[in-house]
């Protein structure tokens, strides 16, 4: 039962849509005035009446029933009281019946969303800077799919550019096939760094690199074989990380995929009179829109990042006919997206309005920044390994009797890394700290996982859950029920605002509410009817925590 939508459906307010009403409904911090409240201040402008009048008029006309049992106007608020007993009975039953599907909906049915995320660069390290795009993109994938959308996950690989010429030069001079097969990305990076050191002293290396890059473009067999090999090594490596993070893609069409798809766009830009020459380069002037020009072709006629992105957008529209196309990319590229979205709009693509840059903040480690060129880089793989290792040490310290310690450490350590990137509002910069993400007592992943495991152990001890009839509710029970009932709207809002942190925070709130309940309410050993209800409630919490975490790509251990 989604109470907000239930109330919104019944509250008819002129000139305000049901959805807007639903968005205005709040859950008051304490339940003494009511379980839901509509602040009428925001309606005052639209209805040209005072909030107090609006509240009392709405209170008089709202049709109370067995679900919303009482409505009252208090100081410009309209307060709704839910029939708690009926609510509890129906909510728990609904969660238990829906199981893994609880929280899902079909609001997206018939619509396709493309999500461009992770989008790593070939032969460059998969580092901590890629964590957010990877896990935010993947969570949005799961959230939107759970809401009924058809989702296409795209890894827009950075597999085009002069760096591949440089890499061939480096390989030919300082590389060794076997050593690279063994050292993989790190070895490729080592020779790439070496290239840059040497090129400072011997700038002629850059000419050689350009030559090799041209050979790749011209279809030279040897150059392309090397390029494919670099690509293979990279993809094999990152696949391991994707598996660990529960991340999947439907397409790996990267920048080079668009080599032969840009000409029609350039032609169209010309035809529409949008292309201008500036210092030998072809640009689209965006001064009128307060932006620097969008570079389409370099002096030498080669294409640019934006040109490829435009070709990719056109291709995606044609291939998937998307309802929205999301780009999960850090805020440093805000301008890039604004620019090419605008150019597509100027070309008359009415769907340009459906392109969305899902911008997010930076992740850095406690000890500072990184750069590929100098080789000071924090590999995501190392962060995962270290976090699992540290989780293992904490588990060792806390509970020596546990079986499967390695498996639990994997779930806790990996989950903590993912959670670390999904807990805050996505636009915030994050400083990653192992101690913080692995703290069992904070608003953290292990805390939620521990609560899930606690539910499991209660359910195991409690045995079969017999029939029950809810008769009255403690405050803790009701708080828990209210949260459970909210999960479907949390999922919907997370999908609409592209904000997985809503789900993460929800999971923490639910875990906190369960632990409060657990401390204050006896479960096993209570009178049969009460025991059965509390066990059913525990099961509903376990299901909902698992569903929330599944959307984030985090597992909950059986025992902890
Ligand atoms: N590979 C790019 C980078 O590392 C990100 C690509 C994002 N996606 C896109 N369609 N531009 O900066």
Short mmCIF file of C-alpha atoms and ligand atoms in Angstrom, two decimals, residues 116-121 127 130 133 154-159 255 305 308-309 312 316 326-329 333 336-337 340, ligand 1:
data_model
loop_
_atom_site.label_atom_id
_atom_site.label_comp_id
_atom_site.label_asym_id
_atom_site.label_seq_id
_atom_site.Cartn_x
_atom_site.Cartn_y
_atom_site.Cartn_z
CA UNK A 116 26.05 5.34 -20.41
CA UNK A 117 28.20 4.52 -17.39
CA UNK A 118 31.63 3.38 -16.29
CA UNK A 119 32.87 4.09 -19.85
CA UNK A 120 36.49 3.28 -19.10
CA UNK A 121 39.47 4.05 -21.27
CA UNK A 127 41.00 3.49 -10.81
CA UNK A 130 35.72 5.20 -11.94
CA UNK A 133 30.15 6.22 -12.43
CA UNK A 154 26.27 1.05 -22.36
CA UNK A 155 30.00 1.12 -21.72
CA UNK A 156 31.11 3.92 -24.04
CA UNK A 157 34.71 2.73 -24.15
CA UNK A 158 37.47 5.27 -24.64
CA UNK A 159 39.06 3.26 -27.41
CA UNK A 255 34.25 5.77 -29.28
CA UNK A 305 35.15 13.63 -28.32
CA UNK A 308 31.65 11.01 -31.35
CA UNK A 309 29.17 11.68 -28.60
CA UNK A 312 26.51 8.01 -30.40
CA UNK A 316 21.19 5.29 -29.72
CA UNK A 326 21.49 9.08 -19.27
CA UNK A 327 25.20 9.86 -19.06
CA UNK A 328 26.66 9.07 -15.67
CA UNK A 329 29.81 11.18 -15.84
CA UNK A 333 32.43 17.24 -18.01
CA UNK A 336 30.92 19.03 -22.65
CA UNK A 337 27.44 17.62 -22.18
CA UNK A 340 26.73 18.76 -27.47
N1 LIG B 1 35.83 7.75 -21.24
C1 LIG B 1 35.43 9.03 -20.75
C2 LIG B 1 36.33 9.48 -19.62
O1 LIG B 1 36.97 8.66 -18.98
C3 LIG B 1 34.02 9.03 -20.25
C4 LIG B 1 33.00 8.80 -21.29
C5 LIG B 1 31.62 9.15 -20.82
N2 LIG B 1 30.61 8.90 -21.80
C6 LIG B 1 30.38 9.66 -22.88
N3 LIG B 1 29.44 9.30 -23.70
N4 LIG B 1 31.08 10.76 -23.10
O2 LIG B 1 36.41 10.66 -19.36
#
